[in-house]
Each structure stands twice: as C-alpha cells, then as structure tokens.
Coordinates of C-alpha atoms in Angstrom, one line a residue:
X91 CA 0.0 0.0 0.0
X92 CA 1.0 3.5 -1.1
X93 CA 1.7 6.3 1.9
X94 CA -1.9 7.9 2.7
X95 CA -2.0 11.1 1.0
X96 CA -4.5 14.0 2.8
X97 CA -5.5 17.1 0.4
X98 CA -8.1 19.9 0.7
X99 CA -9.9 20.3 -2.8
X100 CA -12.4 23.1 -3.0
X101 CA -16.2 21.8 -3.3
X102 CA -17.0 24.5 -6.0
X103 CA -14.1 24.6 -8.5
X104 CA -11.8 21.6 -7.6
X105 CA -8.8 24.0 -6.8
X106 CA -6.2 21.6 -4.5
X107 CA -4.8 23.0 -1.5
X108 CA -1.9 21.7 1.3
X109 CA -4.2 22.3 4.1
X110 CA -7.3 23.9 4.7
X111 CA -8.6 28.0 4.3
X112 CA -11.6 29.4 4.9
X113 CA -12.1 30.8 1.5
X114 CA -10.9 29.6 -2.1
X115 CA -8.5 31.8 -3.7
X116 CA -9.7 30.6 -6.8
X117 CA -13.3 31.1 -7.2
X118 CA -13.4 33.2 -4.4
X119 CA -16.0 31.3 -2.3
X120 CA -16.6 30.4 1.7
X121 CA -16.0 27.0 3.2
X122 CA -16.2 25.1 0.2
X123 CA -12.9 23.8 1.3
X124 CA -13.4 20.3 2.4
X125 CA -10.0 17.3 3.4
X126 CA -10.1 14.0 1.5
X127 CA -8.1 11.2 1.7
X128 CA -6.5 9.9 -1.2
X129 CA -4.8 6.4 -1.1
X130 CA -3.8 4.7 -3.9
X131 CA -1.9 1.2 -4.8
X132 CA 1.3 1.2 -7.0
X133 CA -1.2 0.1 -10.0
X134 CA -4.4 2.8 -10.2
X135 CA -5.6 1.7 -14.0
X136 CA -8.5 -0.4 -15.4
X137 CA -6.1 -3.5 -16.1
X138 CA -5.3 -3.9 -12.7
X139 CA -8.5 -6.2 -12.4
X140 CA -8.5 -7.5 -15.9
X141 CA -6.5 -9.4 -18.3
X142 CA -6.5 -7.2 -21.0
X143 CA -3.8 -6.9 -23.8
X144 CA -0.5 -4.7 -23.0
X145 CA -0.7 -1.7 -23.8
X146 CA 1.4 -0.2 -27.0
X147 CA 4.6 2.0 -26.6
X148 CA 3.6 4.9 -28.3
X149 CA 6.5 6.3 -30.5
X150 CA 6.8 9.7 -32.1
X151 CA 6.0 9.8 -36.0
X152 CA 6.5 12.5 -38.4
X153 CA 2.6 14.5 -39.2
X154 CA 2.9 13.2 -42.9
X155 CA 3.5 9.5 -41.7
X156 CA 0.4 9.6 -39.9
X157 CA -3.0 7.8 -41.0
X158 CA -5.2 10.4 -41.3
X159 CA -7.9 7.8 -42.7
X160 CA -11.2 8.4 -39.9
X161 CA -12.8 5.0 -38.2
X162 CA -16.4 4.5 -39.6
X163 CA -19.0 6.4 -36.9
X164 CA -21.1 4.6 -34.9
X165 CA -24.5 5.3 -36.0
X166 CA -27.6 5.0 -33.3
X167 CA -31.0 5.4 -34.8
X168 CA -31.3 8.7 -33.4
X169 CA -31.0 11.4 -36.1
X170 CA -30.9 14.2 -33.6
X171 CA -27.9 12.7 -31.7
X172 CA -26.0 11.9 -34.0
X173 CA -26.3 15.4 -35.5
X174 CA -25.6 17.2 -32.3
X175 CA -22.6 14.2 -32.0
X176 CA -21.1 15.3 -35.7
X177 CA -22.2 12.3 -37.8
X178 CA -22.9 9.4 -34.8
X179 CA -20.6 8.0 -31.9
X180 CA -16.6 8.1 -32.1
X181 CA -14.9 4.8 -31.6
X182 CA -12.9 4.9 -28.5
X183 CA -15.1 8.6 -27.4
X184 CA -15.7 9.5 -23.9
X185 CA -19.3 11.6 -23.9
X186 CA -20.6 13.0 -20.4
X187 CA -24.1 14.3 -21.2
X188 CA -25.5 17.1 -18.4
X189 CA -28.8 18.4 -17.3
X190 CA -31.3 19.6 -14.9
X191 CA -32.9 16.5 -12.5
X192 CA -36.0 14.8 -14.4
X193 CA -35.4 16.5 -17.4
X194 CA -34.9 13.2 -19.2
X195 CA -31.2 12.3 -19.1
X196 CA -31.3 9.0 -18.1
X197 CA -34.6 8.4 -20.4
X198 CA -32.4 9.5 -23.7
X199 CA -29.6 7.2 -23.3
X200 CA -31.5 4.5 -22.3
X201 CA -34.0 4.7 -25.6
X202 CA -30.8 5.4 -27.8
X203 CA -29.1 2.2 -25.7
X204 CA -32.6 0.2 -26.3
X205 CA -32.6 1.4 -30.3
X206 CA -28.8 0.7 -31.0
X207 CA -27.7 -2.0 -33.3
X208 CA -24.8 -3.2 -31.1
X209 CA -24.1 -5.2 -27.9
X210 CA -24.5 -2.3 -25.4
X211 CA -24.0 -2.1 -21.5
X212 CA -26.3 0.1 -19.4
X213 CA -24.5 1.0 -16.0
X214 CA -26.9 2.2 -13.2
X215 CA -25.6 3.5 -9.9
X216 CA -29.1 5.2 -9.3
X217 CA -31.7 2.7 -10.4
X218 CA -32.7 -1.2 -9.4
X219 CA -32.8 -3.4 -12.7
X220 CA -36.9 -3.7 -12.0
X221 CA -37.0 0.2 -12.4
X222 CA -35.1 0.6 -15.3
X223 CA -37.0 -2.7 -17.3
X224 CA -40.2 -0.4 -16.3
X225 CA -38.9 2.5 -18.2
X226 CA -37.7 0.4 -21.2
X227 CA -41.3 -1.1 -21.4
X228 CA -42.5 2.2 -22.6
X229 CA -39.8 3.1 -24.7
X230 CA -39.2 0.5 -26.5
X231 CA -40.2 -3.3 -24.9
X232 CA -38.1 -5.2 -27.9
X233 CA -34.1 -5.4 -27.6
X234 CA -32.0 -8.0 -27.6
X235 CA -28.7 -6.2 -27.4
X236 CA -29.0 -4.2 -24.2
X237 CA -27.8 -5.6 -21.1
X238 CA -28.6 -3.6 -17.4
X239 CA -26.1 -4.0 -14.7
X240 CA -26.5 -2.1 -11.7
X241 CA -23.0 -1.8 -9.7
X242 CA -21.2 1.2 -8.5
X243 CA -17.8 -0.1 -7.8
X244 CA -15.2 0.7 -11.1
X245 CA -13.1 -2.5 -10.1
X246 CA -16.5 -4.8 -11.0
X247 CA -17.6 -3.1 -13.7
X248 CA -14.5 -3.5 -15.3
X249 CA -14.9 -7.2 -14.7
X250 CA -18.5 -7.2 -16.1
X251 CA -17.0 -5.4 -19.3
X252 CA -14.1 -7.7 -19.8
X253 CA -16.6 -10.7 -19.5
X254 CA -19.6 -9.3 -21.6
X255 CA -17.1 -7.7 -24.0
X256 CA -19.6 -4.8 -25.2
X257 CA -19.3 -2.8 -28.3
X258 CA -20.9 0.6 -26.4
X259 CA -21.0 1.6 -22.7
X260 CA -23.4 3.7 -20.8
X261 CA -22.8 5.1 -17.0
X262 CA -25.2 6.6 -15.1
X263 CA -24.0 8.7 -13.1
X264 CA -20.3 9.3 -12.9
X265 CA -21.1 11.0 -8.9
X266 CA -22.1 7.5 -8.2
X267 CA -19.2 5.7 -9.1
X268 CA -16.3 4.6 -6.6
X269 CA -12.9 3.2 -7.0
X270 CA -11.3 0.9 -4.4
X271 CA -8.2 3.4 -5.0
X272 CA -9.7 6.3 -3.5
X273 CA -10.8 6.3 0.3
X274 CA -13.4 9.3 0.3
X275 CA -16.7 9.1 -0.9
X276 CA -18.7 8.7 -4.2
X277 CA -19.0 12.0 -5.7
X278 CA -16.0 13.7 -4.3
X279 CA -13.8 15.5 -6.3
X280 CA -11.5 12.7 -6.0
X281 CA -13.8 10.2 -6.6
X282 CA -14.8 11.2 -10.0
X283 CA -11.4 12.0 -11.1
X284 CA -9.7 8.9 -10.6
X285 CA -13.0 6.9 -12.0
X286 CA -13.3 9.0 -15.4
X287 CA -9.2 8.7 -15.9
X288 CA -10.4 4.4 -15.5
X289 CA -12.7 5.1 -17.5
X290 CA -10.8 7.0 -20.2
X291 CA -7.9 4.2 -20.6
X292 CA -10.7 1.9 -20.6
X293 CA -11.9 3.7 -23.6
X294 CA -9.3 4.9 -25.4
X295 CA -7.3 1.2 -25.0
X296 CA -10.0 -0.8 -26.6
X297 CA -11.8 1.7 -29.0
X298 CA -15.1 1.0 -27.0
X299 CA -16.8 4.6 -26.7
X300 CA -18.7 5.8 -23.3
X301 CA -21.5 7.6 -22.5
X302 CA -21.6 9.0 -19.4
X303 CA -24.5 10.9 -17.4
X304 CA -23.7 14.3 -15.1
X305 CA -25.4 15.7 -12.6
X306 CA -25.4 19.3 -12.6
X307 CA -25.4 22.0 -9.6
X308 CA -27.7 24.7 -8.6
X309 CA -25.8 27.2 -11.1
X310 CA -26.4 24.7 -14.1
X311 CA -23.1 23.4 -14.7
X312 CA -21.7 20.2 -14.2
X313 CA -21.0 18.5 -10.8
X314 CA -17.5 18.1 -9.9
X315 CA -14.0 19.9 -10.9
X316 CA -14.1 21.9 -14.1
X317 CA -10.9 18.9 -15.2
X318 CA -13.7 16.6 -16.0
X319 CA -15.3 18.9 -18.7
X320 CA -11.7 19.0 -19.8
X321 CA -11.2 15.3 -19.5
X322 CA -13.9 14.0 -21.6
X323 CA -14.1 14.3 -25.4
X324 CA -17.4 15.7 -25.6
X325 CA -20.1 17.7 -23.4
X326 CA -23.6 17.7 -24.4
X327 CA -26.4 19.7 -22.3
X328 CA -29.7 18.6 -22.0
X329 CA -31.7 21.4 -21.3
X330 CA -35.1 22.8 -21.1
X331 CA -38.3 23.5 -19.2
X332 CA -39.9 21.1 -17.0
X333 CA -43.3 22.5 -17.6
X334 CA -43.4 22.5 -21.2
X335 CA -42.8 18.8 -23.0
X336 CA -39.6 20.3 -25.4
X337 CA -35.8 19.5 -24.9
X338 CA -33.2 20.8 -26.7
X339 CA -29.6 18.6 -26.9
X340 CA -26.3 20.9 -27.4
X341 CA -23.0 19.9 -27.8
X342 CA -20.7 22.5 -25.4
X343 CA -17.9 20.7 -26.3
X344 CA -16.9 18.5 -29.2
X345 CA -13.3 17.1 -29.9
X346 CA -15.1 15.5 -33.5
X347 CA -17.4 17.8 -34.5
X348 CA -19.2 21.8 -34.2
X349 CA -20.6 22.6 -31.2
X350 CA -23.0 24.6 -33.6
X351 CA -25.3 21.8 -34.1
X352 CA -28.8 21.0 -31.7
X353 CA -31.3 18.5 -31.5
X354 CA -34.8 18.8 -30.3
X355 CA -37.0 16.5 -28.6
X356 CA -40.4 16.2 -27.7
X357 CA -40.9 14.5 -24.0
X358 CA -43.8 11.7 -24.7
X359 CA -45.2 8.8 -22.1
X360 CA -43.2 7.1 -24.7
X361 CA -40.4 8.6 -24.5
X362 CA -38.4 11.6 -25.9
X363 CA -39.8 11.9 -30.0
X364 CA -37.5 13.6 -32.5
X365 CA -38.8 16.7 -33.9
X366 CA -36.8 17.3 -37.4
X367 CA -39.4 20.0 -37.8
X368 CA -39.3 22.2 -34.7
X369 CA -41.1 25.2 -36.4
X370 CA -44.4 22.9 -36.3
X371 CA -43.7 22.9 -32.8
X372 CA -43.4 26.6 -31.9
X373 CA -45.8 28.6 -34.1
X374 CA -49.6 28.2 -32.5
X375 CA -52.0 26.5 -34.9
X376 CA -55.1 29.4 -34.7
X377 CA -58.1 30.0 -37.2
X378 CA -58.7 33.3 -36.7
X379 CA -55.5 36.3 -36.8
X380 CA -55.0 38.1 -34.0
X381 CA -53.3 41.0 -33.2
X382 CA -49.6 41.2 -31.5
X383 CA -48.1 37.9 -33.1
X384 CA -45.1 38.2 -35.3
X385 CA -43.5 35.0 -36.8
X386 CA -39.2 35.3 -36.3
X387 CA -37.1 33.3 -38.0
X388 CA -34.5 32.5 -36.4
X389 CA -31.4 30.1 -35.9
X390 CA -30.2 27.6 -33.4
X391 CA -26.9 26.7 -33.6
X392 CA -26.7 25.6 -37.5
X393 CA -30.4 25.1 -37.3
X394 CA -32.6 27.9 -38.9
X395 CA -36.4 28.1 -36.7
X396 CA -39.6 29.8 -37.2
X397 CA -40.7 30.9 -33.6
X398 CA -43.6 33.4 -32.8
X399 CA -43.2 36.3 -30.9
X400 CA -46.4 37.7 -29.1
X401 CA -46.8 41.0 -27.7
X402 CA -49.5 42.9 -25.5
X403 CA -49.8 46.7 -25.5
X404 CA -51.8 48.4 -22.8
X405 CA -52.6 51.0 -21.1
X406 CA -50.8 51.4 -17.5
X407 CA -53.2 51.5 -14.7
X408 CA -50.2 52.3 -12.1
X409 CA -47.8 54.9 -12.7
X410 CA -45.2 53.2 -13.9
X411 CA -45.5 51.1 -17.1
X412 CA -44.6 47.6 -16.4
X413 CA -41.7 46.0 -18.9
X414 CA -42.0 42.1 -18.9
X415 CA -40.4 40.1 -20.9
X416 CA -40.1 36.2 -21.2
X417 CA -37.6 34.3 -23.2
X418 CA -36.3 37.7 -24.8
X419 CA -33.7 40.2 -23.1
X420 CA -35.5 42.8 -20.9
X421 CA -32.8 45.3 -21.2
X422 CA -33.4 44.4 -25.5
X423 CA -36.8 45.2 -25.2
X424 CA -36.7 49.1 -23.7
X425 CA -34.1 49.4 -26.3
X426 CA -36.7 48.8 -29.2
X427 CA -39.4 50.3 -27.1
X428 CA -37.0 53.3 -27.0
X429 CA -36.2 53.3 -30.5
X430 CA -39.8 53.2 -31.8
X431 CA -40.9 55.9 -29.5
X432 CA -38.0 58.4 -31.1
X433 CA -37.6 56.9 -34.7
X434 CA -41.1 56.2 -35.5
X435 CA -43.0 58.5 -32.7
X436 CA -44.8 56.0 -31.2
X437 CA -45.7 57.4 -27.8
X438 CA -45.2 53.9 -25.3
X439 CA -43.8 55.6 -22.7
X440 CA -47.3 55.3 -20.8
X441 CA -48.1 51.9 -22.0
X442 CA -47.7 48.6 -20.4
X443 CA -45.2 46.1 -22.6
X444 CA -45.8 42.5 -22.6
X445 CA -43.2 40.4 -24.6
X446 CA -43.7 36.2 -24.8
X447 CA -41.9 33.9 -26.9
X448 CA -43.9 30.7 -27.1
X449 CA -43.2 27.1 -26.9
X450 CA -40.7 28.1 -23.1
X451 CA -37.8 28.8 -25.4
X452 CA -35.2 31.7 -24.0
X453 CA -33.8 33.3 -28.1
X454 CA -30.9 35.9 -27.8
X455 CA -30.6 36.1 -31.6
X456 CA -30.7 39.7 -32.5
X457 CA -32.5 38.7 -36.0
X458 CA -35.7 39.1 -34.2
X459 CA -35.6 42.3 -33.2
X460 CA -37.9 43.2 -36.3
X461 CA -40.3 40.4 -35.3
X462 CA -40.7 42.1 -31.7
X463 CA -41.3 45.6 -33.1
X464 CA -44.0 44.1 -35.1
X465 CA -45.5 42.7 -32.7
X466 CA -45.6 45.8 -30.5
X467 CA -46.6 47.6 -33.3
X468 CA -49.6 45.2 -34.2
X469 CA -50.4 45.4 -30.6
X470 CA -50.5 48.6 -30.0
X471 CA -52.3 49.4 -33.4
X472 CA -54.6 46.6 -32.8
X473 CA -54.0 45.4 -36.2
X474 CA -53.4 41.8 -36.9
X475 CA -50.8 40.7 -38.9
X476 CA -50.9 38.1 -41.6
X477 CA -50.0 34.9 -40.8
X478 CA -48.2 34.4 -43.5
X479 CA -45.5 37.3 -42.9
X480 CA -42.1 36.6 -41.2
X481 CA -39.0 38.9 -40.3
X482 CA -35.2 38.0 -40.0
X483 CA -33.2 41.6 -38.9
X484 CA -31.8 43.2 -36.3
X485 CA -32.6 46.9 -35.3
X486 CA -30.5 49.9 -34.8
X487 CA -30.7 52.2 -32.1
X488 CA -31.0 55.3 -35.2
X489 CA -33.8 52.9 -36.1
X490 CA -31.7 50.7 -39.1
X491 CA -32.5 47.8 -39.9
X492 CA -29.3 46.0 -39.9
X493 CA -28.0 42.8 -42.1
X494 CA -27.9 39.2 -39.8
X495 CA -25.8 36.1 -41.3
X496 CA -26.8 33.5 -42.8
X497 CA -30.0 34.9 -44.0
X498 CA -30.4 32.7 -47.9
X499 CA -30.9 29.8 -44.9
X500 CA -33.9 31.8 -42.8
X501 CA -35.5 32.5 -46.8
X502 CA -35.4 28.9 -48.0
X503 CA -36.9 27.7 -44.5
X504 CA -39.5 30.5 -44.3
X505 CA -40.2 28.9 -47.8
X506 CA -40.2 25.6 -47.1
X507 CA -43.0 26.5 -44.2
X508 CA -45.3 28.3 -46.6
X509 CA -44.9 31.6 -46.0
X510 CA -45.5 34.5 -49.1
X511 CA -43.4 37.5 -47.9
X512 CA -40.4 37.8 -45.9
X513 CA -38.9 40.7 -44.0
X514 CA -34.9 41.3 -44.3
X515 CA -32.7 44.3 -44.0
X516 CA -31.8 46.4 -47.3
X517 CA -28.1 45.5 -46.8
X518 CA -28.2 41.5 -46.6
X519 CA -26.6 40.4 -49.8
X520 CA -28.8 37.9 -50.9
X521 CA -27.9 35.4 -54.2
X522 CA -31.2 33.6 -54.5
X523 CA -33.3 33.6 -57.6
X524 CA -36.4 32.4 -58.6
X525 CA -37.9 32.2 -55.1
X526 CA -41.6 31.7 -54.1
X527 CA -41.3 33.6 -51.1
X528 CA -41.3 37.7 -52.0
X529 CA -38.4 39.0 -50.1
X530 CA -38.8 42.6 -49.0
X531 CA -36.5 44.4 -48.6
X532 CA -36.1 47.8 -46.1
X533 CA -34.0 50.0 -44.6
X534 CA -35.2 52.0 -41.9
X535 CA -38.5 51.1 -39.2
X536 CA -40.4 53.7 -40.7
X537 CA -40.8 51.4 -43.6
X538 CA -41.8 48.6 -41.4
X539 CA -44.5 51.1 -40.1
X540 CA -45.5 51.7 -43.5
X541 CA -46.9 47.9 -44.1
X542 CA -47.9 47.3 -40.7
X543 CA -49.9 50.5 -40.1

C-alpha cells in the first residue's frame, strides 16, 4: 500500500490545496474547502483487475506519416444525436451528457441504448434493474442487445466489461461511481477524477466509446471539478423546461465535430420523440388572426427556426408602465421600445409592454428584433398581422434595420413552411433567384410602419 495522501480540494471549482482555508482563492467562495483522503496502490488503471492486452509503446512519427484515414461512426438510430454528435458515436469517445434532474437524461440514453444495433451495457448506480426494465417497457419493450447492470464499484464493472465484451458503454452517473483506489466518498472531487481517468484508458485502449450521465449543480453546470469537462471528449447539455414537454440537446464541447449543431426532442409517455421539424412545434395553430403575433425566424446553432413572438400593449393602470419580458432580453426590449418611440414616434412611454416567446424557449438572436417591433406595433395598433408574414433583422438604435448572417438559410426555411413574404434588411446580400417567397427588402423602421400601419 501507497503512503496515505491527505488534500483539501475546494467543493466549488476543484482548486487543490496543502491544508485547509476558509475561502478559495480561486473562485473566491466560503467553506467550500473540504479534506479527503487519497490512497492509492502502486497500480491505479483499469487493467489492474483484468486481463486485458498490454498496452502499446507509443512512439513519435512524423505529421505526414500519420494515417489520417477516420474510423467508420457509430450510428444510433437517433438522427438528432447523431447530428448534435457530428455524424454518430466516435470509436474509442468518452461523452458525459448534463442536465437539470428529471429532465430526461437518463430516459435518452436508455432509448438510444434500447434502439442501438450493437451489444451495449447500461451501468446504473441510481436505479434497481426492476426500475429501469419499467422505463424500457414504454420506450421500447423489444431489444435483444442491451444488457442492465447495476454496480457502482469501477473494479466490477470492469470485470462485467471484460466478461460481456460490449461494443458501447453507458454510466449513469459518474457522482455515483467509486474506486477501491480512492478512500473518500462517491462524488468527491476525487472520486470522479480517478473513476473518469479508469474510464478514459478503458476507452481509449479498446476503442469502445462511453457515455456518461452528469449531474449538474444549482448554477447549471456540471457537478464536480471543471478537469472533468476538460477530461472528456465531448459535453452535451440537455436542457429545457420542466413545464413544457420540449428538450433541446447541445453539444458545449466537441473534440469530433461543431458545437454549432442542436437536436430537439419532444418528451412523450413514450419517450423523448424527435422533432426534425421544430417550427411545427413553436408557431400556434389558430383560425382566426389576432393581433400582437409576429413570426421570427430564427437560428439555433446551425439550425434555422420559425418561432412566434407575441406582444401585449396596454394602457398602465399604475404609474409606472410595467416592462415584462419572457424568453427575450429585458434590457433588449426598452431598447426597441425606446427606439420606436423616437424613430417612428410612437408614444409607449405610458403603455404597459408584454413580450412572450412561445413554446418556453429563451432566443438571444438579435434577428428578431424586427419580429418584436411588429409585434408591438400590431399590438398597439390593434392590427393583426398576416399569418403568412415573417421577419429576420436586427434593429439599430437610429432605427436601421441592420443585415444578420446566414439569411439565404432563414428564406429557404420561411419557404419551405409556406410563408408569401419575408422581411430582411436592405443591406443583406442575398444570391437567390427564382424564389416563391417575396423577399422585402427595407432599410429604416419607418418602412416597417408603413406595411404594418
């Protein structure tokens, strides 16, 4: 046995310390400075309990000697993780997907693990194997390929794996895990530090790719020391509201592919469906037209959306007008506000602003900034708009309306939705010919006002 080794590691950031202080100099926060014990043997790897192959010498080789030729992606019949992955799963990958509790984590990689065309291992440290073959009776009752093993302990796992011999491995969660290595508890610093590096020479020695599942902390970001973001090949987020059934799948790191890319589920007693047409999902089927709805169009990652913006325009009963805003920038919105009261002289200085964006989505994209002064504008005009009008600009504060990239992509997917006219700044250079869609274009909010009012 190795000498016992005591540390102080900082609960918030993972910043390692020779003995304890009251406050980290790091990220500057109180008594988050706790002591753990570290003891490890003279052999701390995977192989210690298996009898895998040795491992290779690596030796240096000249940048033009090297294979450059990519191993074939592991495809999963999920189109939407595979996008957000860059094509499917790596060979040899270690992925640690994050999220808010019972927002579906452990639901997605069990219906991708349940829908995958190879020998795959489900690791629980949180569920019994009766609660998890409940779940996959919804999702999907048929699967030969999936095995469950619930075990927290690295060293059996390993032994599992080496037995079992599976193609893909899924862990949930890594703050469950323990090594025999480490004396201090599961979800320590130390604890999932020493388990992901098993984890990662497990991976990286027999090309088998992991997926892992993180639990996040009260500030949304993943449990543990920042070194395991670092650690891992890719970070996806799950994310989205409880209350409303969507969930959108980022990638905020990605060693293979953009980080530009999203997927977008729909939570189901099913299970999570893929939506590969999210604008049916956030623009409100309605017969009749009503006034204070704009259509945006928008993009997500690499992803171009139609959303609707709706906006309510009343008069204040207290003194002071109330600005409310949900999903959109307050401080954006008294910026427009402002900018139509002194460009266009629209007096909403006395007026109550409502500002929604449907379907519990939060959009910082500055290319609806037109759609929101429509909106207003039909609002406070009473005036509905029609349904089949969309806008993609941004708006100045001397009342421009300025150019926003990628806008040939917003026009074909406006057109692909059905809409007849589309709203775009003066100054976009556009190439597209022979369009259905009539793009007009304009240069100033007056003549916004102009086709509105």
């Amino acid at each position: 046995m190795a000498k016992v080794k005591t540390t102080f590691y900082c609960q918030n950031c993972g910043s390692q310390y020779a003995k304890w202080q009251g406050q980290c100099n790091a990220c500057k926060e109180w008594n988050t400075i706790a002591e753990e014990v570290i003891q490890k043997p003279e052999k701390s790897d995977w192989k210690s309990t298996s009898s895998a192959k040795s491992k290779r010498t690596s030796k240096p080789l000249l940048i033009n000697e090297i294979d450059a030729s990519q191993d074939a992606r592991m495809q999963t019949n999920d189109a939407e993780f595979n996008r957000v992955l860059g094509g499917g799963i790596v060979p040899g990958s270690l992925s640690l997907l994050g999220g808010e509790p019972g927002i579906g984590k452990s639901t997605l990689l069990l219906q991708i693990a349940l829908k995958l065309p190879y020998k795959t291992l489900y690791v629980s440290g949180e569920e019994s194997q009766k609660q998890i073959k409940m779940r996959a009776e919804r999702i999907n009752p048929n699967n030969n390929n999936c095995y469950i093993l619930t075990e927290t302990k690295t060293q059996n796992i390993f032994k599992q794996i080496e037995d079992l011999e599976p193609d893909i491995v899924v862990v949930d969660s890594i703050q469950t895990l323990h090594s025999d290595y480490i004396e201090s508890s599961s979800g320590s610093i130390s604890q999932i530090k020493e388990c992901t590096t098993e984890l990662i020479k497990f991976a990286k020695e027999t090309a088998t790719p992991v997926l892992l599942i993180g639990h996040i902390t009260k500030d949304g970001n993943i449990a543990g020391p920042k070194i395991l973001e670092h650690m891992v090949d890719t970070v996806l987020q799950f994310e989205g509201d409880r209350n409303h059934v969507f969930r959108i799948l980022r990638a905020n790191k990605n060693r293979f592919g953009s980080t530009n890319e999203l997927g977008i589920y729909e939570m189901q007693g099913s299970g999570l469906r893929e939506v590969s047409n999210p604008s049916e999902i956030l623009i409100s089927k309605k017969d009749e037209e009503l006034s204070g709805n704009a259509i945006a169009a928008t993009l997500e990652g690499m992803r171009p959306l139609m959303i609707e913006v709706q906006a309510l325009v009343s008069t204040a009963v207290y003194g002071t007008p109330q600005r409310s805003a949900t999903g959109f920038n307050a401080k954006r919105l008294n910026m427009l506000l402002a900018v139509l009261e002194k460009r266009a002289g629209f007096r909403l200085g006395a007026k109550d602003v409502f500002l929604n964006i449907t379907g519990g989505i939060t959009v910082d994209d500055p290319a609806i900034d037109l759609a929101v002064v429509a909106a207003i504008l039909s609002s406070n005009e009473d005036e509905a708009l029609q349904k089949d009008y969309c806008f993609a600009a941004e708006v100045g504060l001397s009342g421009e309306i300025r150019p926003v990239q990628r806008v040939e992509q917003r026009i074909l997917e406006a057109e692909k939705l059905g809409f007849s006219t589309i709203f775009v700044s003066k100054y976009n250079k556009i190439a597209l010919k022979n369009t259905v869609i009539k793009i007009q274009m304009i240069s100033k909010i007056e003549d916004l006002v102009s086709f509105i009012v």
